[in-house]
Short mmCIF file of C-alpha atoms in Angstrom, two decimals:
data_model
loop_
_atom_site.label_atom_id
_atom_site.label_comp_id
_atom_site.label_asym_id
_atom_site.label_seq_id
_atom_site.Cartn_x
_atom_site.Cartn_y
_atom_site.Cartn_z
CA MET T 16 110.31 145.07 135.05
CA PHE T 17 113.22 144.23 132.70
CA LEU T 18 113.41 140.69 131.21
CA ARG T 19 116.35 139.38 129.19
CA ILE T 20 116.57 135.82 127.83
CA ALA T 21 119.84 134.41 126.49
CA CYS T 22 119.55 131.03 124.74
CA SER T 23 121.99 128.95 122.73
CA PRO T 24 121.01 128.31 119.08
CA ALA T 25 120.72 124.59 119.76
CA ARG T 26 117.75 124.94 122.10
CA ALA T 27 114.84 127.31 122.44
CA LEU T 28 113.31 127.63 125.86
CA ILE T 29 110.07 129.46 126.68
CA LEU T 30 109.42 130.37 130.26
CA VAL T 31 106.39 132.09 131.69
CA LEU T 32 107.18 134.16 134.73
CA ALA T 33 104.39 135.11 137.09
CA LEU T 34 105.33 138.00 139.30
CA SER T 35 103.20 138.93 142.24
CA ALA T 36 105.32 141.85 143.44
CA GLY T 37 103.83 145.36 143.23
CA PRO T 38 105.16 148.09 140.94
CA ALA T 39 107.43 149.47 143.67
CA LEU T 40 109.46 146.22 143.74
CA ALA T 41 111.21 146.27 140.36
CA GLN T 42 113.53 143.39 139.60
CA LYS T 43 115.68 142.05 136.76
CA THR T 44 115.77 138.39 135.78
CA THR T 45 118.43 136.87 133.53
CA ILE T 46 117.93 133.38 132.12
CA LYS T 47 120.66 131.41 130.37
CA ALA T 48 120.06 128.06 128.69
CA LYS T 49 122.79 125.78 127.47
CA ASP T 50 122.18 122.18 126.46
CA ASP T 51 119.83 120.82 129.12
CA LYS T 52 120.96 123.22 131.93
CA VAL T 53 119.01 126.39 132.72
CA LYS T 54 120.52 129.11 134.96
CA THR T 55 118.31 131.85 136.40
CA LYS T 56 119.64 134.97 138.13
CA THR T 57 117.23 137.43 139.76
CA THR T 58 118.29 140.86 141.05
CA ALA T 59 115.77 142.58 143.31
CA ALA T 60 115.31 146.36 143.65
CA ASP T 61 117.31 146.40 146.89
CA GLY T 62 120.35 144.89 145.14
CA SER T 63 120.05 141.37 146.53
CA THR T 64 120.44 138.50 144.07
CA SER T 65 119.28 134.91 143.92
CA LYS T 66 120.45 132.17 141.57
CA THR T 67 118.87 128.85 140.60
CA LYS T 68 119.95 125.98 138.38
CA THR T 69 117.55 123.51 136.80
CA VAL T 70 117.77 120.76 134.24
CA ALA T 71 115.24 120.99 131.45
CA PRO T 72 113.41 117.76 130.62
CA ALA T 73 114.62 116.09 127.49
CA ALA T 74 112.47 116.63 124.43
CA PRO T 75 110.59 113.51 123.30
CA GLN T 76 112.29 111.74 120.43
CA PRO T 77 110.30 110.81 117.30
CA VAL T 78 109.55 107.16 116.87
CA SER T 79 110.27 105.83 113.39
CA PRO T 80 107.44 103.83 111.82
CA VAL T 81 108.01 100.23 110.93
CA ALA T 82 109.53 100.02 107.45
CA SER T 83 107.24 98.63 104.79
CA ALA T 84 107.63 97.46 101.23
CA PRO T 85 108.00 100.29 98.75
CA GLN T 86 104.54 99.92 97.33
CA THR T 87 101.64 102.34 97.02
CA VAL T 88 98.34 101.32 98.56
CA LEU T 89 95.52 102.37 96.26
CA PRO T 90 91.93 103.21 97.19
CA ALA T 91 89.70 100.20 96.84
CA ALA T 92 87.66 101.81 94.07
CA ALA T 93 90.75 102.38 91.94
CA ALA T 94 92.22 98.90 92.30
CA PRO T 95 91.16 96.12 89.93
CA ALA T 96 90.29 92.90 91.72
CA GLN T 97 92.26 89.73 91.03
CA GLY T 98 94.36 91.22 88.21
CA LEU T 99 94.92 88.58 85.52
CA ALA T 100 92.82 85.91 87.22
CA GLY T 101 90.58 84.27 84.66
CA ALA T 102 92.29 85.94 81.70
CA ASP T 103 92.72 83.81 78.58
CA GLY T 104 95.90 81.77 78.58
CA TRP T 105 96.77 82.30 82.25
CA VAL T 106 96.75 79.47 84.77
CA SER T 107 96.96 79.78 88.55
CA ASP T 108 98.48 76.41 89.41
CA LEU T 109 102.26 76.08 89.17
CA GLY T 110 102.05 72.29 88.93
CA ALA T 111 99.67 72.53 86.00
CA ALA T 112 101.91 75.12 84.36
CA GLN T 113 104.94 72.86 84.72
CA ALA T 114 103.07 69.92 83.22
CA GLN T 115 101.95 72.08 80.29
CA ALA T 116 105.49 73.39 79.81
CA LYS T 117 106.93 69.88 79.59
CA ALA T 118 104.22 68.78 77.18
CA THR T 119 104.73 71.75 74.84
CA ASN T 120 108.45 72.37 75.47
CA ARG T 121 107.74 76.02 76.26
CA PRO T 122 109.21 78.16 79.04
CA ILE T 123 107.00 79.36 81.87
CA LEU T 124 106.35 82.99 82.76
CA ALA T 125 105.13 83.12 86.36
CA VAL T 126 103.91 86.52 87.55
CA PHE T 127 103.42 87.44 91.23
CA SER T 128 101.31 90.49 92.01
CA GLY T 129 99.09 92.27 94.52
CA SER T 130 96.13 93.36 92.43
CA ASP T 131 94.46 95.69 94.94
CA TRP T 132 97.38 97.33 96.77
CA CYS T 133 100.59 97.20 94.69
CA LYS T 134 100.65 100.09 92.22
CA PRO T 135 103.65 98.82 90.19
CA CYS T 136 101.89 95.44 89.88
CA ILE T 137 98.76 97.08 88.52
CA ILE T 138 100.76 99.19 86.06
CA TYR T 139 102.73 96.10 84.96
CA GLU T 140 99.57 94.19 84.20
CA GLN T 141 97.90 97.10 82.42
CA GLU T 142 100.95 98.03 80.33
CA VAL T 143 102.22 94.53 79.50
CA PHE T 144 100.46 91.35 80.56
CA ALA T 145 96.87 92.40 79.82
CA LYS T 146 97.69 93.86 76.42
CA PRO T 147 96.37 91.98 73.36
CA GLU T 148 99.80 92.32 71.74
CA PHE T 149 101.41 90.38 74.58
CA ALA T 150 98.69 87.73 74.53
CA ALA T 151 99.26 87.23 70.80
CA TYR T 152 103.03 87.01 71.32
CA ALA T 153 102.83 84.57 74.23
CA LYS T 154 100.12 82.32 72.78
CA ASP T 155 102.46 79.88 71.06
CA LYS T 156 105.67 80.69 72.92
CA LEU T 157 105.02 80.71 76.69
CA VAL T 158 103.07 79.01 79.43
CA LEU T 159 101.58 81.84 81.50
CA ALA T 160 100.98 81.53 85.24
CA HIS T 161 99.68 84.21 87.59
CA PHE T 162 99.67 84.25 91.39
CA ASP T 163 97.83 87.12 93.03
CA PHE T 164 98.04 88.21 96.67
CA PRO T 165 95.31 90.81 97.28
CA ARG T 166 94.80 92.40 100.70
CA LEU T 167 91.17 93.50 100.66
CA LYS T 168 88.80 90.99 102.19
CA LYS T 169 86.38 91.15 99.26
CA ASN T 170 89.16 90.18 96.82
CA GLN T 171 90.54 87.21 98.72
CA PRO T 172 90.90 84.01 96.65
CA THR T 173 89.36 80.75 97.69
CA ALA T 174 91.17 78.67 100.28
CA ALA T 175 92.23 76.23 97.56
CA GLN T 176 93.61 79.01 95.35
CA LEU T 177 95.38 80.66 98.28
CA LYS T 178 97.11 77.33 98.96
CA LEU T 179 98.26 77.16 95.32
CA ASN T 180 99.51 80.77 95.46
CA GLU T 181 101.47 80.14 98.64
CA ALA T 182 102.98 76.95 97.24
CA ALA T 183 104.15 78.83 94.14
CA ALA T 184 105.59 81.64 96.26
CA ALA T 185 107.43 79.14 98.46
CA GLN T 186 109.21 77.84 95.36
CA LEU T 187 109.75 81.00 93.32
CA ASN T 188 109.22 84.09 95.49
CA ARG T 189 110.43 83.44 99.01
CA GLU T 190 111.58 87.06 99.32
CA GLY T 191 108.04 88.32 98.78
CA ASP T 192 108.88 90.68 95.90
CA PHE T 193 106.02 92.45 94.13
CA PRO T 194 105.75 92.71 91.24
CA LEU T 195 107.87 89.76 90.19
CA ALA T 196 108.10 87.93 86.86
CA VAL T 197 109.93 84.60 86.87
CA VAL T 198 111.05 82.81 83.72
CA LEU T 199 111.46 79.03 83.99
CA SER T 200 112.68 76.44 81.53
CA PRO T 201 110.27 73.68 80.43
CA GLU T 202 112.03 71.48 83.00
CA GLY T 203 111.22 73.93 85.79
CA LYS T 204 114.66 75.53 86.20
CA VAL T 205 114.61 79.23 87.11
CA LEU T 206 116.25 81.15 84.27
CA ALA T 207 115.66 84.73 85.40
CA LYS T 208 113.66 86.99 87.71
CA THR T 209 112.72 90.59 87.12
CA GLY T 210 110.57 93.36 88.51
CA TYR T 211 108.77 96.03 86.53
CA ILE T 212 110.07 96.68 83.01
CA ALA T 213 108.88 99.92 81.41
CA GLY T 214 108.14 100.14 77.70
CA GLY T 215 105.12 97.92 77.20
CA PRO T 216 104.95 94.52 75.50
CA ALA T 217 107.79 95.27 73.06
CA ALA T 218 110.26 96.02 75.86
CA PHE T 219 109.20 92.94 77.83
CA GLU T 220 109.46 90.72 74.76
CA ALA T 221 112.98 92.05 74.14
CA TYR T 222 113.87 91.15 77.73
CA LEU T 223 112.50 87.61 77.31
CA LYS T 224 114.65 87.11 74.23
CA THR T 225 117.77 87.92 76.24
CA VAL T 226 116.79 85.13 78.64
CA VAL T 227 115.52 82.63 76.06
CA PRO T 228 117.04 83.55 72.66
CA THR T 229 114.76 81.12 70.84
CA LEU T 230 111.62 83.08 71.73
#
């Protein structure tokens, strides 16, 4: 038996031919595939020919996954819970931060993060906000506020804290950006918003001075 397969480069087609004829009945089969059309021509030993045309089923198309925020989900063991929650100098109530800012005439730095799923947030906190150098710098210059949105069940804030976080986000982070640092005037006016800034406390302090030159 002689088998020849001609196929266009755009499509590869594999056919399995089962032949029940004995060795005395030799035949030649030619298969041509173009786009979705397959033509088969069979020539038997006695010279007779038969032709068939079929349409190949369309190949299944890949389904794109739903787009998600460009964040890296970390294993639970590697993610610190609650980030800056409870750290010295940080409050988690925007109203309280605004009252403190008015009383001291200091700008507010409000930080939004996801402490157990957002890798840039975790890096931001480790490289800048949790550093002793930044705490010393901000002590007499800023009112610090932190609003964390963890995903793991074990890290969820209390219902009261979640309400405060959502209220702060509704005012300052409606787009849901993480990480996000918002600088506000003592009167509560938004002066600037920024994501991750590389370079540690010194680079972040330099950024703050471009927003509030008196810092």
